[in-house]
Amino acid sequence: MNQKKWVLMATAQTPTNIAVIKYWGKRDETLILTITAAIGMRPWFYPLMISVSPLIQTTFCTTTTVAVSPLFHQDRMWLNGKEMSLSGIRYQNCLREIRSRANDVEDEKKGIKIEKKDWEKLHVHIASYNNFPTAAGLASSAAGFACLVFALAKLMNVKDDEGKLSTIARQGSGSACRSLFGGFVKWITGNKEDGSDSFSVQLADEKHWDDLVIIIAVVSSRQKETSSTTGMRESVETSMFIEHRAKDVVPQRIIQMEEAITRDFPSVARLTCADSNQFHAVCLDTCPPIFYMNDTSHRIISYVEKWNRSEGTPQVAYTFDAGPNAVLIARNRNIATQLLQRLLFYFPPPLDTDLNSYVLGDASILKDVG
Ligand code: ADP
Ligand code: DP6
Ligand code: CO
């Protein structure tokens, strides 16, 4: 390694991954091994955030830049502009795993040559930004750790594929295991003690079902009171229902969901809603009970249930992670437009909102409302 003053950087961007069959409960806290498989989807087509107040509309993802330089004297990280500690075991495990797989890197233009053995001595600076609420049940830990692992792997010229990287991201946050792939993704439980067979596979890519539209209704962007990590630990320790869910329910649902993903929307919707509701039932069965959803979340569920019942077949699926925010999956753009209109009717935005900002792809939703 030459001693010139240089900085080498890599940037990655990763969308979140919302579970349709939820992971809730670990059998190993350090390696982050799950008690059940889980299936998630990366919102791929105009995921739209609408909040009751104020209004935001965007695709939501994490952007992480990692930099290495002989000028850096310790590993440091900034999340959303604030410095945070990297001393936690999850960050340390991800950094160690990636460093151990690093390879030679050469940038002739800048006159930089880093040999494999140099990576142990070099320090990294990490700057990460989530363009959606952090720690509010919209899978920031999933996008965050997947993006971190991917950016570090890029910087350090790691040659492993996404499957292997998913076992590293998993050690940052369980849900991050699924976030390295697009489309529908399954996190395989695995049974080896070292976690090497607990990774993710893509079940279907983004193109397979590209008329689905995901709308996120941001009910609250506040940080949740009980983190997912603490919540699931308490559920494993105290809920009687969680064992039934893990043994008798999730394994069946995983098989059914894999079948439904072949574009059977009513089945995807029924399974997704049922699994979200059961996951929140486990939270209620935890001692003390955990309330991730609030009254607004419950109202959204009621509206969707009523609408689906009146149509005779599901048009929209809802799912809530560990937080009050609704992830709504519409079966196509026409239904998504109707859904957005209904949400705006039931939860009118503040008076000074520019209503033309509600745009779904190239169609302005509000033009049709009258
Ligand atoms: P969420 O429902 O948003 O996933 P969690 O409780 O699971 O909430 O995780 C939130 C934690 O994830 C944060 O406190 C932080 O430690 C970590 N996290 C969130 N975003 C990032 C990021 N961009 N990079 C690294 N870690 C992140
Ligand atoms: C309800 O992956 O955030 O969103 O592994 O402790 O970091 P840790 O928890 P996390 O839990 C996610 C729980 C969930 C369901 C899911 O994403 O599968
Ligand atoms: Co999380």
Coordinates of C-alpha atoms and ligand atoms in Angstrom, one line a residue:
M1 CA 0.0 0.0 0.0
N2 CA 1.4 3.4 -0.9
Q3 CA 1.5 6.1 1.7
K4 CA 0.0 8.9 -0.4
K5 CA -3.0 10.7 1.0
W6 CA -6.0 9.3 -0.7
V7 CA -9.6 8.3 -0.1
L8 CA -11.4 5.5 -1.9
M9 CA -15.2 5.4 -1.9
A10 CA -18.1 3.2 -2.9
T11 CA -21.8 3.9 -2.8
A12 CA -24.8 1.6 -2.8
Q13 CA -28.5 2.0 -2.7
T14 CA -30.9 -0.6 -1.4
P15 CA -34.7 -0.5 -1.2
T16 CA -36.5 -1.9 1.9
N17 CA -37.9 -5.4 2.0
I18 CA -41.4 -5.9 3.5
A19 CA -42.3 -9.3 4.8
V20 CA -45.4 -11.0 3.6
I21 CA -44.7 -14.0 5.8
K22 CA -43.1 -12.5 8.9
Y23 CA -39.9 -13.5 10.7
W24 CA -40.4 -13.1 14.4
G25 CA -38.1 -15.0 16.8
K26 CA -34.5 -16.1 16.9
R27 CA -32.9 -19.4 17.8
D28 CA -29.5 -17.8 18.0
E29 CA -29.2 -14.1 19.0
T30 CA -25.6 -13.5 17.9
L31 CA -25.6 -15.2 14.5
I32 CA -29.2 -14.1 14.0
L33 CA -30.8 -17.4 13.1
T34 CA -34.5 -17.5 12.8
I35 CA -37.0 -20.0 14.2
T36 CA -39.0 -19.9 10.9
A37 CA -38.5 -19.2 7.3
A38 CA -39.8 -15.9 6.0
I39 CA -40.8 -14.4 2.7
G40 CA -40.5 -10.7 1.8
M41 CA -41.0 -8.5 -1.2
R42 CA -39.0 -5.6 -2.3
P43 CA -41.5 -2.9 -3.4
W44 CA -40.5 -2.6 -7.0
F45 CA -43.0 -0.4 -8.7
Y46 CA -43.7 3.1 -7.5
P47 CA -43.8 2.4 -3.8
L48 CA -45.6 5.5 -2.7
M49 CA -45.5 6.9 0.8
I50 CA -48.4 8.9 1.8
S51 CA -48.5 10.2 5.3
V52 CA -51.5 11.6 7.1
S53 CA -49.4 14.7 7.8
P54 CA -47.1 15.9 6.4
L55 CA -47.2 14.4 3.0
I56 CA -44.3 12.6 1.4
Q57 CA -44.1 10.8 -1.8
T58 CA -41.1 8.9 -2.9
T59 CA -39.5 5.5 -3.4
F60 CA -37.9 4.6 -0.2
C61 CA -34.4 3.3 0.2
T62 CA -31.1 3.5 2.0
T63 CA -28.1 5.1 0.4
T64 CA -24.7 4.3 2.0
T65 CA -21.3 5.5 1.1
V66 CA -18.3 3.8 2.5
A67 CA -14.8 5.3 2.3
V68 CA -11.3 4.0 3.2
S69 CA -8.2 6.1 3.6
P70 CA -4.8 5.9 5.4
L71 CA -5.9 9.2 7.0
F72 CA -8.7 7.5 9.0
H73 CA -7.7 6.4 12.5
Q74 CA -10.8 4.5 13.5
D75 CA -14.0 3.0 11.9
R76 CA -16.8 5.6 12.1
M77 CA -20.4 5.8 11.0
W78 CA -23.0 8.5 10.5
L79 CA -26.7 7.6 10.2
N80 CA -28.9 10.3 8.8
G81 CA -26.2 12.8 9.5
K82 CA -25.7 11.8 13.2
E83 CA -22.6 10.0 14.3
M84 CA -23.5 6.6 15.9
S85 CA -21.4 3.9 17.6
L86 CA -20.1 1.0 15.6
S87 CA -19.1 -0.9 18.7
G88 CA -22.3 -3.1 18.6
I89 CA -21.7 -6.8 17.8
R90 CA -23.9 -6.6 14.6
Y91 CA -21.8 -3.9 13.0
Q92 CA -18.6 -5.6 14.2
N93 CA -19.7 -8.9 12.7
C94 CA -20.5 -7.4 9.3
L95 CA -17.2 -5.5 9.2
R96 CA -15.2 -8.5 10.2
E97 CA -16.9 -10.8 7.8
I98 CA -16.4 -8.5 4.8
R99 CA -12.8 -7.6 5.7
S100 CA -11.9 -11.3 5.9
R101 CA -13.1 -11.7 2.3
A102 CA -11.5 -8.5 0.9
N103 CA -9.2 -8.7 -2.2
D104 CA -6.6 -6.6 -3.9
V105 CA -7.8 -3.2 -5.2
E106 CA -6.0 -1.1 -7.7
D107 CA -6.9 2.4 -9.0
E108 CA -4.2 3.3 -11.4
K109 CA -5.5 6.8 -12.1
K110 CA -5.4 7.8 -8.5
G111 CA -2.3 5.8 -7.9
I112 CA -3.9 3.6 -5.2
K113 CA -2.9 0.0 -4.6
I114 CA -4.4 -1.9 -1.7
E115 CA -3.3 -5.5 -1.1
K116 CA -5.5 -8.1 0.5
K117 CA -3.4 -8.0 3.7
D118 CA -3.8 -4.2 4.0
W119 CA -7.5 -4.3 4.7
E120 CA -7.0 -5.4 8.3
K121 CA -5.2 -2.2 9.0
L122 CA -7.3 0.3 7.1
H123 CA -10.3 2.0 8.7
V124 CA -13.6 2.8 7.1
H125 CA -15.9 5.8 7.4
I126 CA -19.6 5.1 6.6
A127 CA -22.3 7.6 5.8
S128 CA -25.8 6.2 5.5
Y129 CA -29.1 7.9 4.8
N130 CA -32.6 6.5 4.9
N131 CA -35.1 8.5 2.9
F132 CA -38.0 7.1 4.9
P133 CA -38.6 6.8 8.7
T134 CA -35.9 5.0 10.6
A135 CA -36.9 2.4 13.3
A136 CA -40.7 2.9 12.6
G137 CA -41.6 -0.5 11.2
L138 CA -40.6 0.2 7.6
A139 CA -37.6 -2.2 7.6
S140 CA -34.9 0.4 7.9
S141 CA -32.7 -2.3 9.5
A142 CA -33.2 -4.5 6.4
A143 CA -32.3 -1.8 3.9
G144 CA -29.6 -0.4 6.2
F145 CA -27.6 -3.6 6.8
A146 CA -28.0 -5.0 3.3
C147 CA -26.8 -1.7 1.9
L148 CA -23.9 -1.5 4.3
V149 CA -22.7 -5.0 3.5
F150 CA -23.1 -4.5 -0.3
A151 CA -21.3 -1.2 -0.2
L152 CA -18.4 -2.6 1.8
A153 CA -18.2 -5.6 -0.5
K154 CA -18.0 -3.3 -3.5
L155 CA -15.3 -1.2 -1.8
M156 CA -13.2 -4.2 -0.8
N157 CA -13.6 -6.1 -4.0
V158 CA -15.3 -9.1 -2.3
K159 CA -16.1 -11.7 -4.9
D160 CA -18.9 -13.6 -3.1
D161 CA -22.4 -13.7 -4.7
E162 CA -25.6 -12.2 -3.2
G163 CA -26.4 -15.5 -1.5
K164 CA -23.2 -15.5 0.5
L165 CA -23.5 -11.7 1.2
S166 CA -27.0 -12.4 2.5
T167 CA -25.6 -14.6 5.3
I168 CA -23.4 -11.6 6.3
A169 CA -26.2 -9.0 6.1
R170 CA -28.3 -11.4 8.2
Q171 CA -25.8 -10.9 11.1
G172 CA -26.6 -7.2 11.0
S173 CA -30.4 -7.7 11.1
G174 CA -32.4 -10.8 10.2
S175 CA -34.7 -9.0 7.7
A176 CA -31.5 -7.6 5.9
C177 CA -30.9 -11.2 4.8
R178 CA -33.7 -10.8 2.3
S179 CA -32.8 -7.3 1.2
L180 CA -30.0 -8.1 -1.3
F181 CA -32.5 -9.3 -3.9
G182 CA -35.4 -7.7 -5.7
G183 CA -38.9 -9.2 -6.2
F184 CA -40.1 -12.0 -3.9
V185 CA -37.4 -13.4 -1.6
K186 CA -37.3 -16.3 0.8
W187 CA -35.0 -16.5 3.9
I188 CA -34.3 -20.1 4.4
T189 CA -34.2 -21.1 8.1
G190 CA -31.3 -23.5 7.8
N191 CA -30.2 -25.9 10.6
K192 CA -26.4 -25.7 10.8
E193 CA -25.1 -24.1 14.0
D194 CA -22.7 -21.8 12.2
G195 CA -25.6 -20.3 10.2
S196 CA -23.9 -21.0 6.8
D197 CA -27.2 -22.5 5.5
S198 CA -29.4 -19.7 6.6
F199 CA -29.4 -17.4 3.6
S200 CA -31.9 -15.9 1.1
V201 CA -33.0 -16.9 -2.4
Q202 CA -35.0 -15.0 -4.9
L203 CA -38.3 -16.7 -5.6
A204 CA -39.4 -14.3 -8.4
D205 CA -37.8 -11.2 -9.8
E206 CA -39.4 -7.8 -10.2
K207 CA -40.6 -8.4 -13.8
H208 CA -42.5 -11.6 -12.9
W209 CA -45.4 -9.5 -11.4
D210 CA -44.9 -5.9 -12.4
D211 CA -48.5 -4.7 -12.3
L212 CA -48.6 -4.9 -8.5
V213 CA -48.4 -1.5 -6.8
I214 CA -47.3 -0.9 -3.3
I215 CA -48.6 2.0 -1.3
I216 CA -47.2 2.8 2.1
A217 CA -49.4 4.8 4.4
V218 CA -47.2 6.5 6.9
V219 CA -49.3 6.6 10.1
S220 CA -46.4 7.7 12.3
S221 CA -42.7 8.3 11.5
R222 CA -41.8 8.3 15.2
Q223 CA -39.2 5.8 16.4
K224 CA -41.0 2.8 17.9
E225 CA -40.8 2.2 21.6
T226 CA -39.9 -1.5 21.3
S227 CA -37.3 -2.3 18.7
S228 CA -37.9 -5.5 16.6
T229 CA -34.9 -7.1 18.4
T230 CA -36.3 -6.5 21.9
G231 CA -39.8 -7.3 20.8
M232 CA -39.1 -10.7 19.3
R233 CA -36.8 -11.6 22.2
E234 CA -39.7 -11.0 24.7
S235 CA -42.1 -12.9 22.5
V236 CA -39.8 -15.9 22.4
E237 CA -39.5 -15.7 26.2
T238 CA -43.1 -15.2 27.1
S239 CA -45.6 -15.9 24.3
M240 CA -47.3 -19.3 24.3
F241 CA -48.7 -18.6 20.9
I242 CA -45.3 -18.2 19.2
E243 CA -44.5 -21.9 19.3
H244 CA -47.8 -22.8 17.6
R245 CA -47.1 -20.2 15.0
A246 CA -43.6 -21.4 14.3
K247 CA -44.4 -25.1 14.3
D248 CA -47.9 -25.4 12.9
V249 CA -48.6 -22.2 10.9
V250 CA -45.5 -20.6 9.2
P251 CA -44.1 -23.8 7.5
Q252 CA -47.5 -24.3 5.7
R253 CA -47.8 -20.7 4.8
I254 CA -44.4 -20.6 3.3
I255 CA -45.4 -23.4 0.9
Q256 CA -48.7 -21.8 0.1
M257 CA -47.1 -18.4 -0.5
E258 CA -44.5 -19.9 -2.8
E259 CA -47.4 -21.3 -4.8
A260 CA -49.4 -18.0 -4.7
I261 CA -46.5 -16.0 -6.0
T262 CA -47.1 -17.6 -9.4
R263 CA -49.6 -14.6 -9.7
D264 CA -52.6 -15.8 -7.7
F265 CA -53.4 -12.4 -6.1
P266 CA -56.3 -13.5 -3.9
S267 CA -54.2 -16.1 -2.2
V268 CA -51.2 -13.7 -1.8
A269 CA -53.6 -11.2 -0.3
R270 CA -55.3 -13.7 2.1
L271 CA -52.0 -15.1 3.3
T272 CA -50.3 -11.7 3.7
C273 CA -53.2 -10.2 5.7
A274 CA -53.6 -13.3 7.8
D275 CA -49.8 -13.5 8.6
S276 CA -49.6 -9.8 9.5
N277 CA -52.6 -10.2 11.9
Q278 CA -51.1 -13.3 13.4
F279 CA -47.8 -11.7 14.0
H280 CA -49.5 -8.8 15.8
A281 CA -51.5 -11.4 17.8
V282 CA -48.2 -12.9 19.0
C283 CA -47.1 -9.4 20.0
L284 CA -50.3 -9.0 22.1
D285 CA -49.6 -12.5 23.6
T286 CA -46.2 -11.3 24.7
C287 CA -45.7 -10.2 28.3
P288 CA -45.9 -7.2 28.7
P289 CA -47.9 -7.0 25.5
I290 CA -46.4 -5.0 22.5
F291 CA -48.7 -2.7 20.6
Y292 CA -47.1 -1.9 17.3
M293 CA -50.3 -0.9 15.6
N294 CA -52.5 2.0 16.6
D295 CA -56.1 3.1 16.0
T296 CA -55.3 4.5 12.6
S297 CA -53.7 1.2 11.6
H298 CA -56.8 -0.7 12.8
R299 CA -59.0 1.7 10.8
I300 CA -57.0 1.0 7.6
I301 CA -57.4 -2.7 8.2
S302 CA -61.2 -2.3 8.5
Y303 CA -61.5 -0.3 5.4
V304 CA -59.5 -2.7 3.3
E305 CA -61.4 -5.7 4.7
K306 CA -64.7 -4.1 4.0
W307 CA -63.7 -3.2 0.4
N308 CA -62.4 -6.7 -0.3
R309 CA -65.5 -8.2 1.1
S310 CA -67.8 -6.0 -1.0
E311 CA -65.9 -7.0 -4.1
G312 CA -66.1 -10.7 -3.3
T313 CA -62.4 -11.1 -3.9
P314 CA -59.3 -9.3 -2.5
Q315 CA -58.3 -6.2 -4.4
V316 CA -55.8 -5.0 -1.8
A317 CA -53.6 -6.7 0.8
Y318 CA -52.3 -5.0 3.9
T319 CA -49.3 -5.9 6.1
F320 CA -47.8 -4.1 9.1
D321 CA -44.3 -4.8 10.3
A322 CA -43.2 -3.9 13.8
G323 CA -44.7 -0.4 13.7
P324 CA -48.0 1.3 12.9
N325 CA -47.4 2.0 9.2
A326 CA -49.5 0.2 6.6
V327 CA -47.9 -1.4 3.6
L328 CA -50.7 -1.9 1.0
I329 CA -50.4 -4.1 -2.0
A330 CA -52.9 -3.3 -4.8
R331 CA -53.5 -5.9 -7.5
N332 CA -53.0 -3.4 -10.3
R333 CA -52.7 0.3 -11.1
N334 CA -56.4 0.8 -11.4
I335 CA -57.0 -0.6 -8.0
A336 CA -54.0 1.4 -6.6
T337 CA -55.6 4.6 -7.9
Q338 CA -58.9 3.8 -6.2
L339 CA -57.0 2.9 -3.0
L340 CA -55.2 6.2 -3.0
Q341 CA -58.4 8.1 -3.5
R342 CA -60.0 6.2 -0.6
L343 CA -57.0 6.8 1.7
L344 CA -57.1 10.5 0.8
F345 CA -60.9 10.6 1.5
Y346 CA -60.6 8.9 4.9
F347 CA -57.4 10.6 5.9
P348 CA -57.5 14.0 4.3
P349 CA -54.1 15.7 4.1
P350 CA -53.6 19.2 5.6
L351 CA -55.3 22.0 3.8
D352 CA -52.2 23.6 2.4
T353 CA -51.0 20.4 0.7
D354 CA -50.4 20.5 -3.0
L355 CA -52.8 17.8 -4.1
N356 CA -51.1 17.5 -7.5
S357 CA -48.2 15.9 -5.7
Y358 CA -50.2 12.7 -5.4
V359 CA -49.0 11.1 -8.6
L360 CA -49.0 7.4 -9.4
G361 CA -46.5 6.8 -12.1
D362 CA -47.6 9.1 -14.9
A363 CA -51.2 9.5 -13.8
S364 CA -52.3 12.2 -11.4
I365 CA -54.6 10.5 -8.9
L366 CA -56.5 13.6 -8.0
K367 CA -57.5 14.6 -11.5
D368 CA -60.2 11.9 -11.4
V369 CA -61.6 12.7 -8.0
G370 CA -63.7 15.6 -9.0
Ligands
ADP1 P1 -37.1 -1.1 11.5 O1 -38.6 -1.4 11.7 O2 -37.0 0.3 10.9 O3 -36.3 -2.1 10.8 P2 -35.6 -1.9 13.8 O4 -35.9 -1.8 15.3 O5 -35.6 -3.3 13.3 O6 -36.5 -1.0 13.0 O7 -34.1 -1.4 13.5 C1 -33.7 -0.1 13.6 C2 -32.2 0.0 13.7 O8 -31.6 -0.4 12.5 C3 -31.7 1.4 14.0 O9 -31.8 1.8 15.3 C4 -30.2 1.2 13.5 O10 -29.5 0.6 14.5 C5 -30.4 0.2 12.3 N1 -30.4 1.0 11.1 C6 -31.4 1.6 10.5 N2 -31.1 2.2 9.4 C7 -29.8 1.9 9.2 C8 -28.8 2.2 8.1 N3 -29.1 2.9 7.1 N4 -27.6 1.7 8.3 C9 -27.2 0.9 9.3 N5 -28.1 0.6 10.3 C10 -29.3 1.1 10.3
DP6_2 C1 -41.8 -7.7 11.8 O1 -35.0 -8.0 11.1 O2 -35.7 -5.9 12.3 O3 -40.3 -6.8 10.3 O4 -33.1 -9.4 13.3 O5 -33.4 -8.3 15.5 O6 -32.7 -6.9 13.5 P1 -33.5 -8.1 14.0 O7 -35.0 -7.8 13.6 P2 -35.6 -7.3 12.3 O8 -37.1 -7.9 12.5 C2 -38.0 -7.8 11.5 C3 -39.4 -8.2 11.9 C4 -40.5 -7.9 11.0 C5 -40.8 -9.1 10.1 C6 -39.8 -9.3 8.9 O9 -39.2 -8.4 8.4 O10 -39.7 -10.5 8.5
CO3 CO -36.0 -4.0 11.4

